[in-house]
PDB file of C-alpha atoms in Angstrom:
ATOM      1  CA  MET A   1      28.253-103.258  65.760  1.00  0.00           C
ATOM      2  CA  ASP A   2      27.000-100.554  68.130  1.00  0.00           C
ATOM      3  CA  SER A   3      30.251-100.598  70.111  1.00  0.00           C
ATOM      4  CA  LEU A   4      32.250-100.223  66.879  1.00  0.00           C
ATOM      5  CA  SER A   5      30.291 -97.100  65.874  1.00  0.00           C
ATOM      6  CA  SER A   6      30.743 -95.588  69.330  1.00  0.00           C
ATOM      7  CA  LEU A   7      34.474 -96.318  69.162  1.00  0.00           C
ATOM      8  CA  VAL A   8      34.679 -94.595  65.771  1.00  0.00           C
ATOM      9  CA  ALA A   9      32.770 -91.602  67.167  1.00  0.00           C
ATOM     10  CA  VAL A  10      35.167 -91.319  70.106  1.00  0.00           C
ATOM     11  CA  ALA A  11      38.181 -91.522  67.777  1.00  0.00           C
ATOM     12  CA  GLN A  12      36.721 -88.847  65.485  1.00  0.00           C
ATOM     13  CA  GLU A  13      36.074 -86.563  68.458  1.00  0.00           C
ATOM     14  CA  GLY A  14      39.657 -87.020  69.654  1.00  0.00           C
ATOM     15  CA  PHE A  15      40.958 -86.304  66.150  1.00  0.00           C
ATOM     16  CA  ARG A  16      38.859 -83.151  65.964  1.00  0.00           C
ATOM     17  CA  LYS A  17      40.207 -81.954  69.312  1.00  0.00           C
ATOM     18  CA  ASP A  18      43.775 -82.648  68.163  1.00  0.00           C
ATOM     19  CA  GLN A  19      43.189 -80.574  65.029  1.00  0.00           C
ATOM     20  CA  GLU A  20      41.801 -77.683  67.104  1.00  0.00           C
ATOM     21  CA  ASP A  21      44.792 -77.877  69.445  1.00  0.00           C
ATOM     22  CA  TRP A  22      47.175 -77.883  66.493  1.00  0.00           C
ATOM     23  CA  LYS A  23      45.517 -74.814  65.016  1.00  0.00           C
ATOM     24  CA  LYS A  24      45.672 -73.093  68.387  1.00  0.00           C
ATOM     25  CA  HIS A  25      49.366 -73.876  68.915  1.00  0.00           C
ATOM     26  CA  SER A  26      50.576 -73.774  65.291  1.00  0.00           C
ATOM     27  CA  ASP A  27      52.679 -70.704  65.991  1.00  0.00           C
ATOM     28  CA  VAL A  28      55.048 -72.786  68.147  1.00  0.00           C
ATOM     29  CA  LEU A  29      57.498 -73.125  65.259  1.00  0.00           C
ATOM     30  CA  HIS A  30      57.605 -69.378  64.713  1.00  0.00           C
ATOM     31  CA  ARG A  31      58.286 -68.270  68.273  1.00  0.00           C
ATOM     32  CA  LYS A  32      61.274 -66.251  69.307  1.00  0.00           C
ATOM     33  CA  PRO A  33      64.156 -68.289  70.703  1.00  0.00           C
ATOM     34  CA  THR A  34      64.446 -68.559  74.478  1.00  0.00           C
ATOM     35  CA  LYS A  35      67.590 -67.530  76.304  1.00  0.00           C
ATOM     36  CA  MET A  36      68.923 -71.064  76.097  1.00  0.00           C
ATOM     37  CA  THR A  37      68.155 -71.743  72.438  1.00  0.00           C
ATOM     38  CA  GLY A  38      69.175 -68.187  71.611  1.00  0.00           C
ATOM     39  CA  ALA A  39      72.645 -69.066  72.857  1.00  0.00           C
ATOM     40  CA  ILE A  40      73.219 -71.358  69.874  1.00  0.00           C
ATOM     41  CA  PRO A  41      75.622 -69.401  67.682  1.00  0.00           C
ATOM     42  CA  HIS A  42      75.547 -68.785  63.947  1.00  0.00           C
ATOM     43  CA  MET A  43      78.431 -70.855  62.604  1.00  0.00           C
ATOM     44  CA  SER A  44      79.594 -72.349  59.346  1.00  0.00           C
ATOM     45  CA  THR A  45      77.773 -75.439  58.147  1.00  0.00           C
ATOM     46  CA  SER A  46      80.907 -77.576  58.403  1.00  0.00           C
ATOM     47  CA  LEU A  47      81.468 -76.572  62.030  1.00  0.00           C
ATOM     48  CA  ALA A  48      77.790 -77.178  62.818  1.00  0.00           C
ATOM     49  CA  VAL A  49      77.998 -80.690  61.337  1.00  0.00           C
ATOM     50  CA  ILE A  50      81.164 -81.383  63.355  1.00  0.00           C
ATOM     51  CA  CYS A  51      79.337 -80.237  66.519  1.00  0.00           C
ATOM     52  CA  LEU A  52      76.375 -82.495  65.665  1.00  0.00           C
ATOM     53  CA  VAL A  53      78.627 -85.523  65.155  1.00  0.00           C
ATOM     54  CA  LEU A  54      80.433 -84.776  68.439  1.00  0.00           C
ATOM     55  CA  ASN A  55      77.081 -84.446  70.205  1.00  0.00           C
ATOM     56  CA  ILE A  56      76.043 -87.842  68.855  1.00  0.00           C
ATOM     57  CA  LEU A  57      79.283 -89.569  69.845  1.00  0.00           C
ATOM     58  CA  ALA A  58      79.896 -87.831  73.186  1.00  0.00           C
ATOM     59  CA  PRO A  59      76.883 -85.844  74.418  1.00  0.00           C
ATOM     60  CA  GLY A  60      77.640 -82.219  75.217  1.00  0.00           C
ATOM     61  CA  THR A  61      81.069 -81.997  73.561  1.00  0.00           C
ATOM     62  CA  GLY A  62      79.703 -80.387  70.395  1.00  0.00           C
ATOM     63  CA  THR A  63      77.743 -77.903  72.483  1.00  0.00           C
ATOM     64  CA  VAL A  64      80.842 -76.952  74.442  1.00  0.00           C
ATOM     65  CA  LEU A  65      82.800 -76.586  71.179  1.00  0.00           C
ATOM     66  CA  SER A  66      80.045 -74.337  69.754  1.00  0.00           C
ATOM     67  CA  GLY A  67      80.360 -72.169  72.868  1.00  0.00           C
ATOM     68  CA  PHE A  68      84.091 -71.785  72.458  1.00  0.00           C
ATOM     69  CA  SER A  69      83.622 -71.102  68.729  1.00  0.00           C
ATOM     70  CA  LEU A  70      81.951 -67.836  69.742  1.00  0.00           C
ATOM     71  CA  LEU A  71      85.415 -66.591  70.700  1.00  0.00           C
ATOM     72  CA  CYS A  72      86.915 -67.063  67.258  1.00  0.00           C
ATOM     73  CA  CYS A  73      84.858 -68.366  64.344  1.00  0.00           C
ATOM     74  CA  SER A  74      81.131 -67.909  64.893  1.00  0.00           C
ATOM     75  CA  GLU A  75      78.724 -65.118  65.806  1.00  0.00           C
ATOM     76  CA  PRO A  76      76.047 -64.790  68.449  1.00  0.00           C
ATOM     77  CA  ARG A  77      72.449 -64.706  67.226  1.00  0.00           C
ATOM     78  CA  THR A  78      71.874 -61.244  68.694  1.00  0.00           C
ATOM     79  CA  LEU A  79      71.887 -57.979  66.796  1.00  0.00           C
ATOM     80  CA  PRO A  80      75.407 -56.727  66.063  1.00  0.00           C
ATOM     81  CA  SER A  81      74.648 -53.345  67.659  1.00  0.00           C
ATOM     82  CA  HIS A  82      73.998 -55.060  71.009  1.00  0.00           C
ATOM     83  CA  LYS A  83      77.007 -57.377  70.860  1.00  0.00           C
ATOM     84  CA  SER A  84      79.554 -56.801  73.594  1.00  0.00           C
ATOM     85  CA  SER A  85      82.440 -58.830  74.946  1.00  0.00           C
ATOM     86  CA  ASP A  86      80.528 -59.409  78.202  1.00  0.00           C
ATOM     87  CA  GLU A  87      77.552 -60.768  76.292  1.00  0.00           C
ATOM     88  CA  THR A  88      79.792 -63.023  74.208  1.00  0.00           C
ATOM     89  CA  LEU A  89      81.478 -64.361  77.350  1.00  0.00           C
ATOM     90  CA  ALA A  90      78.068 -64.992  78.922  1.00  0.00           C
ATOM     91  CA  LEU A  91      76.983 -66.946  75.814  1.00  0.00           C
ATOM     92  CA  VAL A  92      80.204 -68.987  75.934  1.00  0.00           C
ATOM     93  CA  CYS A  93      79.533 -69.822  79.590  1.00  0.00           C
ATOM     94  CA  LEU A  94      75.896 -70.698  78.858  1.00  0.00           C
ATOM     95  CA  ASN A  95      76.896 -73.071  76.058  1.00  0.00           C
ATOM     96  CA  VAL A  96      79.530 -74.706  78.249  1.00  0.00           C
ATOM     97  CA  TRP A  97      77.023 -75.194  81.077  1.00  0.00           C
ATOM     98  CA  VAL A  98      74.430 -76.618  78.669  1.00  0.00           C
ATOM     99  CA  GLY A  99      77.055 -79.034  77.318  1.00  0.00           C
ATOM    100  CA  ILE A 100      77.962 -80.153  80.853  1.00  0.00           C
ATOM    101  CA  ALA A 101      74.277 -80.570  81.698  1.00  0.00           C
ATOM    102  CA  GLN A 102      73.801 -82.674  78.558  1.00  0.00           C
ATOM    103  CA  LEU A 103      76.695 -84.889  79.580  1.00  0.00           C
ATOM    104  CA  PHE A 104      75.499 -85.398  83.162  1.00  0.00           C
ATOM    105  CA  THR A 105      71.860 -86.071  82.252  1.00  0.00           C
ATOM    106  CA  VAL A 106      72.729 -89.000  79.948  1.00  0.00           C
ATOM    107  CA  PRO A 107      72.205 -91.609  82.735  1.00  0.00           C
ATOM    108  CA  PHE A 108      68.596 -90.411  83.220  1.00  0.00           C
ATOM    109  CA  LEU A 109      66.869 -92.360  80.455  1.00  0.00           C
ATOM    110  CA  LEU A 110      69.345 -90.928  77.892  1.00  0.00           C
ATOM    111  CA  VAL A 111      67.746 -87.484  78.235  1.00  0.00           C
ATOM    112  CA  GLY A 112      71.099 -85.738  77.854  1.00  0.00           C
ATOM    113  CA  TRP A 113      71.944 -87.682  74.721  1.00  0.00           C
ATOM    114  CA  LEU A 114      68.633 -86.819  73.053  1.00  0.00           C
ATOM    115  CA  TRP A 115      68.964 -83.184  74.200  1.00  0.00           C
ATOM    116  CA  SER A 116      72.478 -83.092  72.788  1.00  0.00           C
ATOM    117  CA  ILE A 117      71.378 -84.472  69.410  1.00  0.00           C
ATOM    118  CA  THR A 118      68.505 -81.993  69.277  1.00  0.00           C
ATOM    119  CA  TRP A 119      70.901 -79.157  70.060  1.00  0.00           C
ATOM    120  CA  GLY A 120      73.223 -80.323  67.275  1.00  0.00           C
ATOM    121  CA  VAL A 121      70.378 -80.540  64.749  1.00  0.00           C
ATOM    122  CA  MET A 122      69.358 -77.001  65.699  1.00  0.00           C
ATOM    123  CA  MET A 123      72.935 -75.844  65.040  1.00  0.00           C
ATOM    124  CA  VAL A 124      72.886 -77.389  61.554  1.00  0.00           C
ATOM    125  CA  ASN A 125      69.432 -75.920  60.811  1.00  0.00           C
ATOM    126  CA  LEU A 126      70.551 -72.445  61.882  1.00  0.00           C
ATOM    127  CA  SER A 127      73.666 -72.621  59.743  1.00  0.00           C
ATOM    128  CA  CYS A 128      71.633 -73.755  56.708  1.00  0.00           C
ATOM    129  CA  GLU A 129      69.033 -70.994  57.253  1.00  0.00           C
ATOM    130  CA  ARG A 130      71.775 -68.413  57.459  1.00  0.00           C
ATOM    131  CA  LYS A 131      73.412 -69.767  54.333  1.00  0.00           C
ATOM    132  CA  SER A 132      70.262 -69.679  52.182  1.00  0.00           C
ATOM    133  CA  PRO A 133      67.617 -67.230  53.445  1.00  0.00           C
ATOM    134  CA  ALA A 134      64.087 -67.552  52.069  1.00  0.00           C
ATOM    135  CA  LYS A 135      63.640 -65.818  48.732  1.00  0.00           C
ATOM    136  CA  PRO A 136      60.924 -63.140  48.666  1.00  0.00           C
ATOM    137  CA  GLN A 137      57.947 -63.884  46.434  1.00  0.00           C
ATOM    138  CA  THR A 138      56.820 -61.523  43.722  1.00  0.00           C
ATOM    139  CA  THR A 139      53.596 -59.787  44.621  1.00  0.00           C
ATOM    140  CA  ILE A 140      51.417 -57.118  43.093  1.00  0.00           C
ATOM    141  CA  ALA A 141      50.725 -54.051  45.265  1.00  0.00           C
ATOM    142  CA  GLY A 142      48.572 -55.055  48.201  1.00  0.00           C
ATOM    143  CA  MET A 143      48.145 -58.720  47.197  1.00  0.00           C
ATOM    144  CA  LYS A 144      49.117 -61.372  49.696  1.00  0.00           C
ATOM    145  CA  SER A 145      49.488 -64.294  47.275  1.00  0.00           C
ATOM    146  CA  PRO A 146      52.277 -64.738  44.748  1.00  0.00           C
ATOM    147  CA  VAL A 147      51.654 -63.888  41.109  1.00  0.00           C
ATOM    148  CA  VAL A 148      51.018 -67.004  39.072  1.00  0.00           C
ATOM    149  CA  PHE A 149      51.098 -66.946  35.300  1.00  0.00           C
ATOM    150  CA  LEU A 150      48.929 -69.633  33.743  1.00  0.00           C
ATOM    151  CA  PRO A 151      48.923 -70.766  30.125  1.00  0.00           C
ATOM    152  CA  SER A 152      46.028 -69.420  28.085  1.00  0.00           C
ATOM    153  CA  TRP A 153      44.388 -72.833  27.758  1.00  0.00           C
ATOM    154  CA  MET A 154      44.109 -73.029  31.565  1.00  0.00           C
ATOM    155  CA  SER A 155      42.702 -69.546  32.097  1.00  0.00           C
ATOM    156  CA  ASP A 156      39.992 -69.757  29.423  1.00  0.00           C
ATOM    157  CA  PRO A 157      36.722 -71.192  30.718  1.00  0.00           C
ATOM    158  CA  VAL A 158      35.436 -74.347  29.105  1.00  0.00           C
ATOM    159  CA  LYS A 159      32.616 -73.550  26.687  1.00  0.00           C
TER     160      LYS A 159
END
């Protein structure tokens, strides 16, 4: 019984450390894109889904197609004031090289295939985010939380 309680204590300590690590690194999802992930263009949802399906069937092909789509039917994720033809060409080249790298790293424990699928999912997520941006919440001056209107029976204290 003593070994069971010590095992539980060790598991609880590990769980507590995991929670602390999660709190410390919870901003990972809100970081700026890197140069590589920043190369994923804003495209229509249908084109993003086509690229995802291509990346599932033949790793890297959807990524290469997304790169070439920068030339005609999608936009880079940079600010329009900084967009130049040289930058667009560099993003096309980067996407083509990433697609080729995805294709050639498939034999190494399917790393390229998983990378390619992840890249395709990111394309779809970006197109969906662009399509429906988050709606701003109604706030009262200086308040951080949204205004919630409760029925009178919920706001009156029980007597």
